Structures are given as C-alpha cells and as structure tokens.
XYZ file of C-alpha atoms in Angstrom:
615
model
C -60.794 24.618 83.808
C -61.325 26.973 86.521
C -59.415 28.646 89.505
C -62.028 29.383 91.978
C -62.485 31.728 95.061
C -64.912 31.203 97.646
C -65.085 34.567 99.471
C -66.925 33.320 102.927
C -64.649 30.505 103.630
C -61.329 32.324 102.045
C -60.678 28.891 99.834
C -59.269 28.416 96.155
C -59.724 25.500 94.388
C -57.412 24.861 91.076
C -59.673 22.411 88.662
C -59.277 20.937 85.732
C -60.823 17.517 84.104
C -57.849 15.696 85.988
C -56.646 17.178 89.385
C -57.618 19.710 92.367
C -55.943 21.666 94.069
C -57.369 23.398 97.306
C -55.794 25.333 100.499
C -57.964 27.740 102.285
C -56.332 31.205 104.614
C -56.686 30.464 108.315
C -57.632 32.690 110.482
C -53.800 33.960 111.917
C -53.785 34.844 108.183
C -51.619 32.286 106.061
C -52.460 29.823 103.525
C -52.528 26.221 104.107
C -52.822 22.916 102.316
C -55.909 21.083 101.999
C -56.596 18.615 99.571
C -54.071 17.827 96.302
C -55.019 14.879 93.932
C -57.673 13.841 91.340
C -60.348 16.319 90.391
C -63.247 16.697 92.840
C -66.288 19.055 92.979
C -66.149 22.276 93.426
C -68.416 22.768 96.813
C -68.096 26.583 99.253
C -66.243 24.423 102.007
C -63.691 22.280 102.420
C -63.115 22.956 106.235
C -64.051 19.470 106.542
C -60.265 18.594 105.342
C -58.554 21.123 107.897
C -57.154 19.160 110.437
C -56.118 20.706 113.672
C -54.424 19.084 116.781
C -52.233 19.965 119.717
C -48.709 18.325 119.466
C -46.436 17.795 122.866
C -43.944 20.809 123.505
C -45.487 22.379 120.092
C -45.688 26.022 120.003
C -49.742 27.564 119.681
C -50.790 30.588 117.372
C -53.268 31.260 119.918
C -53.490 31.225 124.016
C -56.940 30.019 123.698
C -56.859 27.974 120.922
C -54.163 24.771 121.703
C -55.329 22.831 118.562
C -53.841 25.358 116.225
C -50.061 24.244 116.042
C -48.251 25.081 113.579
C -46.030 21.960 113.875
C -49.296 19.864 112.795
C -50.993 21.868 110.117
C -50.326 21.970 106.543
C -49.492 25.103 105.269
C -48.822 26.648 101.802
C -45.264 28.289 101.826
C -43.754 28.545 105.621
C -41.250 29.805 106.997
C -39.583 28.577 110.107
C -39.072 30.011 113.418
C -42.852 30.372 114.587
C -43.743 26.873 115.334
C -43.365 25.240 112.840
C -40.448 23.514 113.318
C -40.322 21.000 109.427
C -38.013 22.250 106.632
C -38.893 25.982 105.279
C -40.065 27.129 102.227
C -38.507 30.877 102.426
C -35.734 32.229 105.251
C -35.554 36.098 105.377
C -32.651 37.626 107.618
C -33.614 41.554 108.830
C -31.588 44.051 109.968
C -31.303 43.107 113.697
C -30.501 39.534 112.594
C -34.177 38.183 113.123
C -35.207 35.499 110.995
C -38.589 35.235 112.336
C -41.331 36.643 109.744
C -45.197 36.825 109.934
C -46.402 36.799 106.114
C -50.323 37.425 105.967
C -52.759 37.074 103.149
C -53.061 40.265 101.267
C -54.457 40.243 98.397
C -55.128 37.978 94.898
C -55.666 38.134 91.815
C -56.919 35.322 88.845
C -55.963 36.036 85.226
C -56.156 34.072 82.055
C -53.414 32.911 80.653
C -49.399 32.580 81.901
C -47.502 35.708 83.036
C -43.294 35.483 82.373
C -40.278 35.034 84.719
C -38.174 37.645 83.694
C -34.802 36.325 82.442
C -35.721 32.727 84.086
C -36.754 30.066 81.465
C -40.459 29.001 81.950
C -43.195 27.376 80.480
C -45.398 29.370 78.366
C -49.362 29.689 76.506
C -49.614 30.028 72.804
C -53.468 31.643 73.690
C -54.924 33.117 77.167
C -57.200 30.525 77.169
C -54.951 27.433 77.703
C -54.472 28.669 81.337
C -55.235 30.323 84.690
C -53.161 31.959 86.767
C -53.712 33.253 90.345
C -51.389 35.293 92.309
C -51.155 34.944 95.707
C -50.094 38.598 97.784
C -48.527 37.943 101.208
C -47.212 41.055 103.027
C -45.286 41.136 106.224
C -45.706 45.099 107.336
C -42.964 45.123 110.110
C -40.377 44.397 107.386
C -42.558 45.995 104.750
C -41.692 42.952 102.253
C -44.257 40.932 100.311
C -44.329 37.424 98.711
C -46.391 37.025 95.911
C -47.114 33.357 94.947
C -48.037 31.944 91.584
C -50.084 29.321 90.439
C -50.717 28.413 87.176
C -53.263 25.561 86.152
C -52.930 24.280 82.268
C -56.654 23.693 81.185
C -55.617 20.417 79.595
C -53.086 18.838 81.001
C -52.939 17.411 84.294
C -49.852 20.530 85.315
C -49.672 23.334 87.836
C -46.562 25.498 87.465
C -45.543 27.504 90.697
C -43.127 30.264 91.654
C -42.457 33.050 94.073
C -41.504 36.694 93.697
C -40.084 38.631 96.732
C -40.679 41.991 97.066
C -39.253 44.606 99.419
C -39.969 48.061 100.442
C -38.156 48.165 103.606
C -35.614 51.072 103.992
C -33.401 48.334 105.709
C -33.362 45.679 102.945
C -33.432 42.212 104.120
C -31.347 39.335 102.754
C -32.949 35.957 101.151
C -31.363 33.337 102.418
C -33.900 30.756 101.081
C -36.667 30.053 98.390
C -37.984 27.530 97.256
C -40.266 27.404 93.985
C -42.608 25.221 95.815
C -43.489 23.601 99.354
C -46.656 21.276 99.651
C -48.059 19.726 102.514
C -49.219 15.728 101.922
C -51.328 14.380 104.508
C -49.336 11.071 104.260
C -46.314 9.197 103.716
C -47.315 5.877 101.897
C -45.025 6.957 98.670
C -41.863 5.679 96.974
C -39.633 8.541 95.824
C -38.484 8.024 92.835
C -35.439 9.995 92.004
C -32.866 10.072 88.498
C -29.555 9.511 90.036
C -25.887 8.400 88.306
C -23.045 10.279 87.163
C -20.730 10.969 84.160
C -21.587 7.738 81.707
C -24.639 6.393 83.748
C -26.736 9.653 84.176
C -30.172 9.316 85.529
C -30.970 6.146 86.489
C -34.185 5.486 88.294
C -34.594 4.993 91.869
C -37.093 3.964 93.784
C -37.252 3.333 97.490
C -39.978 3.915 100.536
C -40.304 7.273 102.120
C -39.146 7.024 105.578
C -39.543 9.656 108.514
C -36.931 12.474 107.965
C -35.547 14.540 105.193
C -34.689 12.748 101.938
C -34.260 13.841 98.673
C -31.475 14.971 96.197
C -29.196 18.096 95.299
C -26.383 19.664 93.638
C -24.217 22.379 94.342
C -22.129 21.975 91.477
C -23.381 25.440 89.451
C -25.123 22.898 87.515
C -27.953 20.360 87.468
C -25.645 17.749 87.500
C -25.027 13.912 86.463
C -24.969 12.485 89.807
C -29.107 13.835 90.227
C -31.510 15.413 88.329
C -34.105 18.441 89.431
C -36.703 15.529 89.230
C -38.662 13.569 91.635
C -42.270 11.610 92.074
C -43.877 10.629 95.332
C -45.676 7.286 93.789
C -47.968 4.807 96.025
C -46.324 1.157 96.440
C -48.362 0.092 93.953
C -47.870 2.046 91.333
C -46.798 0.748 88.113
C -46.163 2.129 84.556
C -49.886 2.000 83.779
C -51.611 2.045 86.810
C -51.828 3.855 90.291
C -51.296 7.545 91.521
C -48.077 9.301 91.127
C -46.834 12.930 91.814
C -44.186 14.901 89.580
C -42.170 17.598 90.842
C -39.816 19.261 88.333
C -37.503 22.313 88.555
C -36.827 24.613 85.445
C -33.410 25.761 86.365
C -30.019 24.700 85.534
C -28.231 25.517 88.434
C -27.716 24.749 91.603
C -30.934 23.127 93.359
C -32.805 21.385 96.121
C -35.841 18.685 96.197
C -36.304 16.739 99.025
C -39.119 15.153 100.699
C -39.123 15.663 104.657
C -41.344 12.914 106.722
C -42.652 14.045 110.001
C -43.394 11.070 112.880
C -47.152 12.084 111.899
C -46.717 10.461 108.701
C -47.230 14.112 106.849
C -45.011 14.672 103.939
C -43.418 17.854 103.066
C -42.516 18.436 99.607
C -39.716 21.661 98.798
C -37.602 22.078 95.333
C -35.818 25.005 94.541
C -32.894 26.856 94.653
C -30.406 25.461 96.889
C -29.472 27.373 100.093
C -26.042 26.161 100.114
C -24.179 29.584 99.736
C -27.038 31.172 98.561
C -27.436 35.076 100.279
C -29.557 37.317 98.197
C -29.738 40.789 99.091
C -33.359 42.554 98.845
C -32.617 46.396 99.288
C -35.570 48.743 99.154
C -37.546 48.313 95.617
C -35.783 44.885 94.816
C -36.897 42.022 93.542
C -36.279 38.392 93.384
C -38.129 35.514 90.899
C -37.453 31.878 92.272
C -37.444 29.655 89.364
C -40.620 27.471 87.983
C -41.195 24.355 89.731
C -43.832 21.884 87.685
C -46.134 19.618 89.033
C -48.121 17.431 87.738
C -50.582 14.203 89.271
C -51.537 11.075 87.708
C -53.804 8.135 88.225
C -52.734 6.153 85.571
C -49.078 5.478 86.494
C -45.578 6.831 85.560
C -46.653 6.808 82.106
C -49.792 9.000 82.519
C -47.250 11.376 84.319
C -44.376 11.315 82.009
C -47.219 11.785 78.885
C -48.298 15.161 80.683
C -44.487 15.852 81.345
C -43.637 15.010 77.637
C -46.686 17.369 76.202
C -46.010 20.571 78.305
C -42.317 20.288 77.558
C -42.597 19.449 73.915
C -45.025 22.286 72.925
C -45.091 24.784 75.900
C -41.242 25.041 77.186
C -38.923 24.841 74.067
C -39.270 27.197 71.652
C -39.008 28.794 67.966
C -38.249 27.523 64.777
C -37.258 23.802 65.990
C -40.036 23.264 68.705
C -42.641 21.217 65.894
C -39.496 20.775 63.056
C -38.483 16.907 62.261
C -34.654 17.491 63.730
C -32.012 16.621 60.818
C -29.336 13.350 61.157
C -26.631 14.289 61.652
C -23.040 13.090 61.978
C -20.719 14.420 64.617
C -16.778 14.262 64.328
C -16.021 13.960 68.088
C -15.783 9.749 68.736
C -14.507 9.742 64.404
C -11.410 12.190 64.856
C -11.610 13.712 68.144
C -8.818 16.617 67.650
C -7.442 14.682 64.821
C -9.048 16.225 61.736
C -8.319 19.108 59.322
C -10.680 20.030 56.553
C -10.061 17.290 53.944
C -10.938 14.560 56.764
C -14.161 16.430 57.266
C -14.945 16.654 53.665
C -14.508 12.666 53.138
C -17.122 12.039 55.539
C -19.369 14.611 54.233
C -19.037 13.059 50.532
C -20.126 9.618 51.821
C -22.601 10.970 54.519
C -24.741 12.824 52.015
C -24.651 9.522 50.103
C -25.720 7.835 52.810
C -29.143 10.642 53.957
C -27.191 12.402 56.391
C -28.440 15.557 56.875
C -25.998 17.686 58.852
C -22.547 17.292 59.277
C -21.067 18.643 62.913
C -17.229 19.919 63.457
C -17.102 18.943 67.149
C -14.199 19.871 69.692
C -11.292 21.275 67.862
C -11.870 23.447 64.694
C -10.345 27.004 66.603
C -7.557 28.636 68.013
C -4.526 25.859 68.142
C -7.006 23.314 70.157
C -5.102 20.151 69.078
C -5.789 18.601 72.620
C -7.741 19.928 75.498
C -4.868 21.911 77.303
C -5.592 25.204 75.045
C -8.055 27.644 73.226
C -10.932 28.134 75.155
C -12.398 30.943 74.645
C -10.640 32.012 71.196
C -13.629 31.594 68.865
C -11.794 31.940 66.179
C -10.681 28.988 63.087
C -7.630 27.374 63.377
C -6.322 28.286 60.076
C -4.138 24.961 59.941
C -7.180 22.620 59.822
C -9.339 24.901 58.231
C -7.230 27.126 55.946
C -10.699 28.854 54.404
C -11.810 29.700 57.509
C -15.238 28.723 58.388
C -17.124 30.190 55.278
C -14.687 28.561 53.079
C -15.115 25.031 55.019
C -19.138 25.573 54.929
C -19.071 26.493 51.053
C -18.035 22.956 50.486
C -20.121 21.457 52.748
C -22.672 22.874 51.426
C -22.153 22.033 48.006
C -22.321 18.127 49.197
C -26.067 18.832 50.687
C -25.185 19.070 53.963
C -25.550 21.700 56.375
C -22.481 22.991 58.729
C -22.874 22.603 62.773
C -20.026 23.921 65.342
C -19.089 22.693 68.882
C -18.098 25.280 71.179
C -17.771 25.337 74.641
C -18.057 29.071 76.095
C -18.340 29.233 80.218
C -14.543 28.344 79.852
C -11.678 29.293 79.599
C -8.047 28.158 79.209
C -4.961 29.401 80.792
C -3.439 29.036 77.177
C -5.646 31.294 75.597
C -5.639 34.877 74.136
C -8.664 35.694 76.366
C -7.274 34.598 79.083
C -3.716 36.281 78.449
C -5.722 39.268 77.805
C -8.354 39.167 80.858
C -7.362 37.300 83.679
C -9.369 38.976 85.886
C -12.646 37.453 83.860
C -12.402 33.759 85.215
C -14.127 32.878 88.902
C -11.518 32.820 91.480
C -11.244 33.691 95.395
C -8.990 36.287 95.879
C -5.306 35.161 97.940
C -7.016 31.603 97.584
C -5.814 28.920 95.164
C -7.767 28.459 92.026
C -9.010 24.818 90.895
C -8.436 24.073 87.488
C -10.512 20.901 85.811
C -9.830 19.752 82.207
C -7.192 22.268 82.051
C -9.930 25.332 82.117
C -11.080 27.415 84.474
C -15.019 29.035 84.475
C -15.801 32.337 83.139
C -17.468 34.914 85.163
C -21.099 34.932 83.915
C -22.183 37.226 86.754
C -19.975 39.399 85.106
C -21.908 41.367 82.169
C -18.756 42.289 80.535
C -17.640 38.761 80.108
C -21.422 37.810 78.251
C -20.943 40.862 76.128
C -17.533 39.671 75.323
C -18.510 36.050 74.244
C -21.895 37.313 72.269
C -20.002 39.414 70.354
C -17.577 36.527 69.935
C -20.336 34.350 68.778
C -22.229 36.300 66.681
C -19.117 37.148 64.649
C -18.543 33.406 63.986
C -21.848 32.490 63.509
C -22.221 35.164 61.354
C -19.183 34.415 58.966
C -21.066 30.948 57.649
C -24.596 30.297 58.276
C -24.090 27.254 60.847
C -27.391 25.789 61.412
C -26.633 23.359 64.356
C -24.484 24.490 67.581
C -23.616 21.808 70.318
C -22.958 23.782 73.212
C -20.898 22.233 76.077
C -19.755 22.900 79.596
C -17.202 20.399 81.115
C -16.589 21.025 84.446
C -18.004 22.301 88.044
C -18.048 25.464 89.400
C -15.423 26.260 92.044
C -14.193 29.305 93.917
C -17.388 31.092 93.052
C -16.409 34.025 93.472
C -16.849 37.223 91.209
C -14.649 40.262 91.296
C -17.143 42.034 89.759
C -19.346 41.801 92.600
C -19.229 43.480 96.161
C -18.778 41.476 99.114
C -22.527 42.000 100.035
C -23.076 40.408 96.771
C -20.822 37.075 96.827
C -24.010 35.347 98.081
C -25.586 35.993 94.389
C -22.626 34.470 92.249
C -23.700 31.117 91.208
C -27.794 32.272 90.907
C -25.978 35.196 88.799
C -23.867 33.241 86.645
C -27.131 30.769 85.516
C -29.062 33.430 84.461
C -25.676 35.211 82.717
C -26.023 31.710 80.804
C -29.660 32.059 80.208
C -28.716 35.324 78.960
C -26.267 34.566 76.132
C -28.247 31.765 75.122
C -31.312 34.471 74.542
C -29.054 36.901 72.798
C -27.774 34.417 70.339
C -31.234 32.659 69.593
C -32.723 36.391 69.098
C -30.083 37.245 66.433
C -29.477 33.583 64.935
C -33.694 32.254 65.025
C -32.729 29.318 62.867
C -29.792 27.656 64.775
C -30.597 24.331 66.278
C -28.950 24.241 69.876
C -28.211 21.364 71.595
C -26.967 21.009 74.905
C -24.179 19.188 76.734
C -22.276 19.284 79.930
C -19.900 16.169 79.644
C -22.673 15.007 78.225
C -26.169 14.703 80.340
C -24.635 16.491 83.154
C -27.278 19.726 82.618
C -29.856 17.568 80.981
C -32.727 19.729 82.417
C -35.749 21.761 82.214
C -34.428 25.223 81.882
C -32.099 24.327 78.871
C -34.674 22.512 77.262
C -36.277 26.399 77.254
C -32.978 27.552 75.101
C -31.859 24.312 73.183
C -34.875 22.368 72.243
C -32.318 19.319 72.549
C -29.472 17.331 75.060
C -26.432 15.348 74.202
C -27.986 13.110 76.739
C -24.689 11.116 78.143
C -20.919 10.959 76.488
C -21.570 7.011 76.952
C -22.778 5.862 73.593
C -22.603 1.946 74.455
C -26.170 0.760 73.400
C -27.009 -1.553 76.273
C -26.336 1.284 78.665
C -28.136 4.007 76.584
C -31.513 1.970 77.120
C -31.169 2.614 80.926
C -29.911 6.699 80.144
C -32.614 7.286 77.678
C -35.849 5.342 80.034
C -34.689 7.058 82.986
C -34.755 10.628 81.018
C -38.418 9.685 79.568
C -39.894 9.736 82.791
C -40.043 13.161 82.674
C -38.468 14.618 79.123
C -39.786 14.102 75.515
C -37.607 11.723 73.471
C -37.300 14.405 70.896
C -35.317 16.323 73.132
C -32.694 13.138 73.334
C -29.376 13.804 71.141
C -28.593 9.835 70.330
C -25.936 8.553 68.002
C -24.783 5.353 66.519
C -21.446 4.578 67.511
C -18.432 2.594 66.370
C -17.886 -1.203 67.972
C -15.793 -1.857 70.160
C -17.465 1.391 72.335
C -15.228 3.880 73.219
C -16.378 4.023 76.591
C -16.881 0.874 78.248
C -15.109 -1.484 74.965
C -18.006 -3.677 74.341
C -19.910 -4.490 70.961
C -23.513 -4.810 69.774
C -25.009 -5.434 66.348
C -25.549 -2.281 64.311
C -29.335 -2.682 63.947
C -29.469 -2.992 68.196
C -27.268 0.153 68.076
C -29.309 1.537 65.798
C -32.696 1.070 67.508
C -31.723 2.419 70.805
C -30.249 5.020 68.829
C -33.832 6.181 67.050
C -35.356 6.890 70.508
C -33.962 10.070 69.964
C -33.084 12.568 67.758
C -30.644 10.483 65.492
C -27.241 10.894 64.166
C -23.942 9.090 63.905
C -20.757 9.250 65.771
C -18.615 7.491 64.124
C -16.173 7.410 60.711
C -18.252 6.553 57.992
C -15.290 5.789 55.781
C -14.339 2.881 57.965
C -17.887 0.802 57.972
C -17.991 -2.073 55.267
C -20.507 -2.043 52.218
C -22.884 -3.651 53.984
C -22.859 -1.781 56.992
C-alpha cells in the first residue's frame, strides 16, 4: 500500500494490491482525473492519460492554448461557472453574489493511518498501519477560503474513503450552497447503474439499467435516507455478473438528506457526485468556520458484485460499527410488536418470556407501547416514562422478572417525535419543527423534534439515561416514523434556516453518541418504519437495522439480497413471523420462514403461546 507523489510531474497515485487511483495538478492549478481502476505500476508519468481537446462554443483556460477546455477534461472536485459547464462538485456564493471561484493546489500532506470527521460517523483504523491518508489543500486567495480534500486508501481492501472540509478566512464569509463528498471523472459511459430503490414494505430493490447521456441517479429530501432509495450506487460494465466483470461502489455515510447521480456528457465521459443534497441546503461559512461533508466510500472490483459487496461487507463489519457488539454473536430475540402491538400489560409479556427462555430465546423486547398512556399511536411521544397500568413495577420491577426467566430486557422508543398529546409537548411547544404563520404537517399523529435545537437533545438524553438507567436494558430498537416537514428551527436565525435538516442529522448523531458513551453495553438497532434509514451512518451508532416492517418471507429474500450488495448480513434485524403475514396475508412453511429469517440477525415476531407443539 502506498500513496505516492511524484514531485516533477505534480501526480499522486493511490495503490494497493487491487486498485489505482491517479489525477495529476494541471498547470491553471487544479487537480484532475486520470486513471481509476485495477492496480497498475507505479511509473513518474502518467501524462500519457491526460486528454485535452477543444469543444465547439467551450470556454478556454488559456488564449493560446484552445485544447485546454474545461468542458472536456476530467477534473478532481469542480466547481461550475468557469467552463465547465457538467454538474458541480462544490457551489460557493460571495458577498457580491458571485458564484464563480478559482481553487488552486496549495499544499498536501500523506499520513498513516485515518484522521476523524468530527461529529459525522466515519469509517475508522484499529492501527496506523491499515491506511494512508493524503490531504489535498486548495486555496482560493480572493475569497481567502480553502478546500481541503481527503483521501484515504485501506491497505487491504479494495476501498478509498473521501471527504471535504471547507475552510474560510474571509472577513465577508461566504455561504455553501453545495458539497459533495465526492466527484470523479470516468472516461466512459459503457456502465449499468445499479441503484436500491422501493419504499415502505419493498425497500431496496435492485435496479439495473444502461447509463444514458444526461443526469441520472437517485435522492431524498426527506431528512432521511429513505425507503424509496438508498445512498448506494455501482457503475457495472454490461457484462458484469455476480462473479465476474468490473464494478464500481459508491456509498454515502450519512443519514440524511442526499444526492448520487451519474451525469453522461455527449462525449461519453461519466461524472460521478454523492453527497449532501443541495435541495434547501445554505450553509453559512463566516470568518474561521468550518464545514465537514460527510464520507463517501468507494470501492472497485474485478470480480463482480460479489467481489464488491465482500469489500463493502469487511470495511463495514470491522471498520464502521463499533464497541462492545461490533465482533459479539447478537442474541435471539423476541419482539412484542406483530404479538400484541399496544395490547399487552406485564403478565402478557411475562407468558412469552416463560416459554421463550424454554424455547433459547435470548432477549425478550417490549416494543411500541410500554410508556406514558400509549395505548394506540395518537399519544405519548416523547414521555419516556412507564405506563404504570401495564407495567405497575415500573421498568426495574418488569426487568427483575425477566430476568429471573434468563432473559434479558430490550425497549422500543421512538425519540425525534413528538405527540400533540404529550406532557412534552404541553410543556414545550416551541421544541417541534414548524414554519412560523405556516400550517404544520402532522404524520402518524406526531410531529418532529427540533434536533438542531441543543436544548431539545439535552432534554431527551437526560430522558434516556434516566430510563435506561432505572433497569439495565441491554437491547434498544430505536425508531423514527415519519418525514421531515416545515424544517424550520426557531432556534436558529434566518441566516441559519439553510442549516436545519444538516443540523438536525448530526443532533441525531449526537444523542446516539451520548447514550452509547454512558450505556457501552446496549445493543442499538435501528428503524425508520422499518428500512427507511437503513444506511451507512447508523450502521456507525447501531451496529444493526430493522431492515423492512414487511416480514412476509418471499418478499424478505428480495429486501435482504438487495441490502447485501453493499451491507453485512449481520447488520440485518430479521424475524420469524406469524402465518397468515400481517402485511401482505400470505403463508409459508415455518422452516422457509425460518431460513430467510437466519440471513440475519435472528429473532421472532410473533406470540409464542399460540404456535402448536410441534411448531
């Protein structure tokens, strides 16, 4: 493994056993693509793989020098405005409303190991020597603003992580309008992209169809990664199979609100972006500021979608979740939700504790229902607190028991929301997202809680940590069940509305830090109606996903492939359910249920008490 700079011809080559990556600084000063793909050797030059060419109408860097247009070469991270005239990587709006920017090579620097994202999730390095990592300065002095662009290569794994930091010293302050994690130049277009697409019940299903000239790709502006498409895509040649051919991987470690799309010039060359989406998206840079984009992952392959998905399934598995859990066999458990949903007190948990520790269960989960008066889903959120008519000895008393069966004691709770019926919400109105003189969407009867709000975290870790504190829970299934609307904070300035939905992500990321910190040993798992933020960045926080609310078997073998193309089965919550399926009302024999079921992390979903003997 080795990132290398060759001084005279102002190239860097990324190498490992299994891929290269090479762009080279051109003489108006900024970095551009030149070769991506399987490992070759390391020579002084690769000018031989700069092509330059004058394009009709094109705008030219240089009077003298027609060749050089920026609409044909393949740059590194570009902004727009200058000539090149394809999607951006980065917008910056100045004072006087220019958008135009001139980023030069500065400076870099090549370091062993992998430096952090502060408060973004990210992959990590157990020693210095698994990686590299160079950072690449770019400084534009009229605005007096830098970019500083990271790279880093995994020495055994076919994986290079990237990100970019913005920096500004202006006195003005600019405003970030765009940035991506990533942008990179392909000098063709003879690629499927294969996307995860679906939505609530049929999340990520895989899609494959031929690039075509023009933008393509997916998106979501829902404050979360969505159902409908994950931050996930591969640019794979026709021929490509599951064992065979070359495939790229392009993943996003963020849970919010993103953008990867593919744009096809008529030259056949194929810009690749993924990052934050724009949509809404104003960041203000005032002087001294800072902003992180989040990690974007890629990785090549020339032995198909499973040599991809192996590197994919490695670097997530053992460098991106975390702690106690990360190498742990995960316990079976049984979850109340599709037994009782609201209908349970603590005698009908107790029942199917008895006969679950009978039966090897390992865990036994209180889902939706166990606090405030939450007997449908109308009330409650956000009173993390027992409801003493279903569990009269409070959650200590309810774990005691459990615990005396074998079993240990998991909670569902679902804190981004909120519900008008609530004491929280009696007492702090002002806390939920809303647009001031505007109406206020409500789904599912709740309404989101300001998370770019500080107050409101400190509020619901203190909330937290006094329940999880009164019983040691082991297991948390944390949900979210609706998207973001009327994204606006009152805690915010008006300069600052622009930040709200980036803010409230990393006020998530934030809580979930805070509670892992002070409870190590809690297992979290994810959900958002299921798989709807089923991605990278919570896989950093909860080593595990409810991957979809559909538990049908025949439709979980599509969920759970799809997800394998780029996530770890271990990181798959799957449950064997009750016939006829709650969702969809069709049956399949237990041991079919049961196999799909075990690619995953296993558990049941279901009343024990009403299976046969021999079931």
């Amino acid at each position: 493994m080795a990132i290398i700079y060759h001084a005279k011809t102002n190239t860097f080559h990324l190498q490992n056993r299994q891929v290269s990556y090479i762009f080279t600084i051109l003489k108006n000063g900024r970095p551009a693509q030149l070769y991506y793909g399987k490992r070759v050797h390391d020579r002084a030059d690769f000018s031989h793989l700069l092509e330059l060419e004058p394009r009709a109408m094109s705008a030219c860097s240089f009077p003298d020098d027609r060749a050089f247009s920026p609409e044909h070469i393949k740059w590194e991270y570009q902004d727009y405005g200058a000539g090149d005239v394809r999607e951006p990587a980065f917008t910056l709006l100045q004072e006087n409303g220019s958008r135009i920017t001139d980023f030069v090579y500065e400076s870099h620097r090549i370091t062993d190991g992998k430096p952090k994202l502060p408060g973004l999730p990210a992959t990590y390095v157990d020693t210095p020597e698994e990686a590299q990592t160079l950072e690449l300065t770019l400084y534009d002095a009229l605005i007096d603003t830098r970019i500083v662009l990271y790279y880093t290569l995994y020495r055994d794994l076919p994986v290079i992580t990237r990100s970019a930091r913005f920096i500004c010293h202006s006195g003005e302050g600019v405003r970030l309008l765009r940035a991506m994690s990533l942008s990179v130049d392909l000098p063709e277009d003879r690629f499927d992209l294969i996307t995860l697409t679906g939505s609530w019940q049929r999340e990520r299903a895989v899609s494959r169809r031929p690039l075509v000239p023009g933008l393509q790709g997916i998106y979501s502006t829902r404050g979360c990664s969505s159902h409908q498409f994950n931050p996930f895509l591969a640019l794979a040649r026709p021929e490509t199979t599951e064992q065979s051919g070359e495939v790229y991987g392009f993943s996003l470690v963020y849970s919010g609100n993103f953008f990867a799309a593919a744009d096809v010039d008529t030259y056949h060359v194929t810009r690749l972006l993924m990052g934050i989406h724009p949509q809404g998206f104003n960041w203000p840079l005032e002087n001294g500021g800072e902003f992180w984009t989040p990690e974007a992952v890629m990785v090549y392959s020339d032995t198909g979608l499973n040599g991809m998905s192996q590197a994919y399934h490695t670097l997530y598995r053992t460098r991106l979740t975390r702690g106690v859990w990360r190498d742990r066999p995960r316990p079976i458990l049984l979850n109340s939700w599709e037994a009782f949903h609201y209908d349970f007190d603590q005698n009908r948990l107790l029942e199917v504790g008895k006969l679950g520790a009978e039966l090897g269960i390992e865990l036994l989960v209180s889902d939706d229902g166990w606090f405030g008066h939450r007997d449908n889903d109308r009330s409650s959120l956000g009173d993390w607190y027992p409801d003493p008519k279903k569990l009269p000895d409070g959650l200590r008393g309810l774990y005691e028991r459990v615990h005396s069966l074998g079993l240990e004691l998991g909670l569902w709770i679902e804190p981004e929301m909120v519900s008008e019926d609530s004491n929280l919400f009696r007492a702090h109105p002002e806390w939920r997202l809303e647009t001031p003189n505007r109406p206020v969407s409500q789904s599912r009867s709740q309404y989101l809680l300001d998370y770019a709000n500080p107050q409101v975290v400190d509020h619901l870790f203190s909330a937290l940590e006094r329940i999880l504190s009164e019983a040691p829970i082991s297991y948390v299934k944390w949900d979210m069940n609706r998207s973001m609307s009327e994204a606006f904070s009152g805690a915010l300035s008006a300069k600052e509305q622009g930040t709200v939905m980036h803010r409230y992500i990393l006020g998530v990321y934030a809580l979930y830090e805070r509670l892992i910190r002070r409870f190590p040993h809690i297992l979290f798992e994810s959900c958002a109606s299921g798989g709807g933020r089923c991605d990278p960045g919570m896989l950093y926080y909860a080593p595990q996903c409810w991957l979809s609310d559909n538990t049908d078997a025949w439709e979980r073998v599509k969920i759970q492939y799809g997800s394998s193309l780029a996530y770890p089965i271990i990181s798959f919550g799957a449950h064997l359910a009750a016939v006829p399926n709650r969702q969809l009302h069709r049956s399949a024999p237990l041991d079919t249920r049961a196999n799909v079921a075990l690619f995953g992390t296993f558990g049941y979903e279901l009343d024990i008490t009403k299976m046969t003997e021999a079931q």
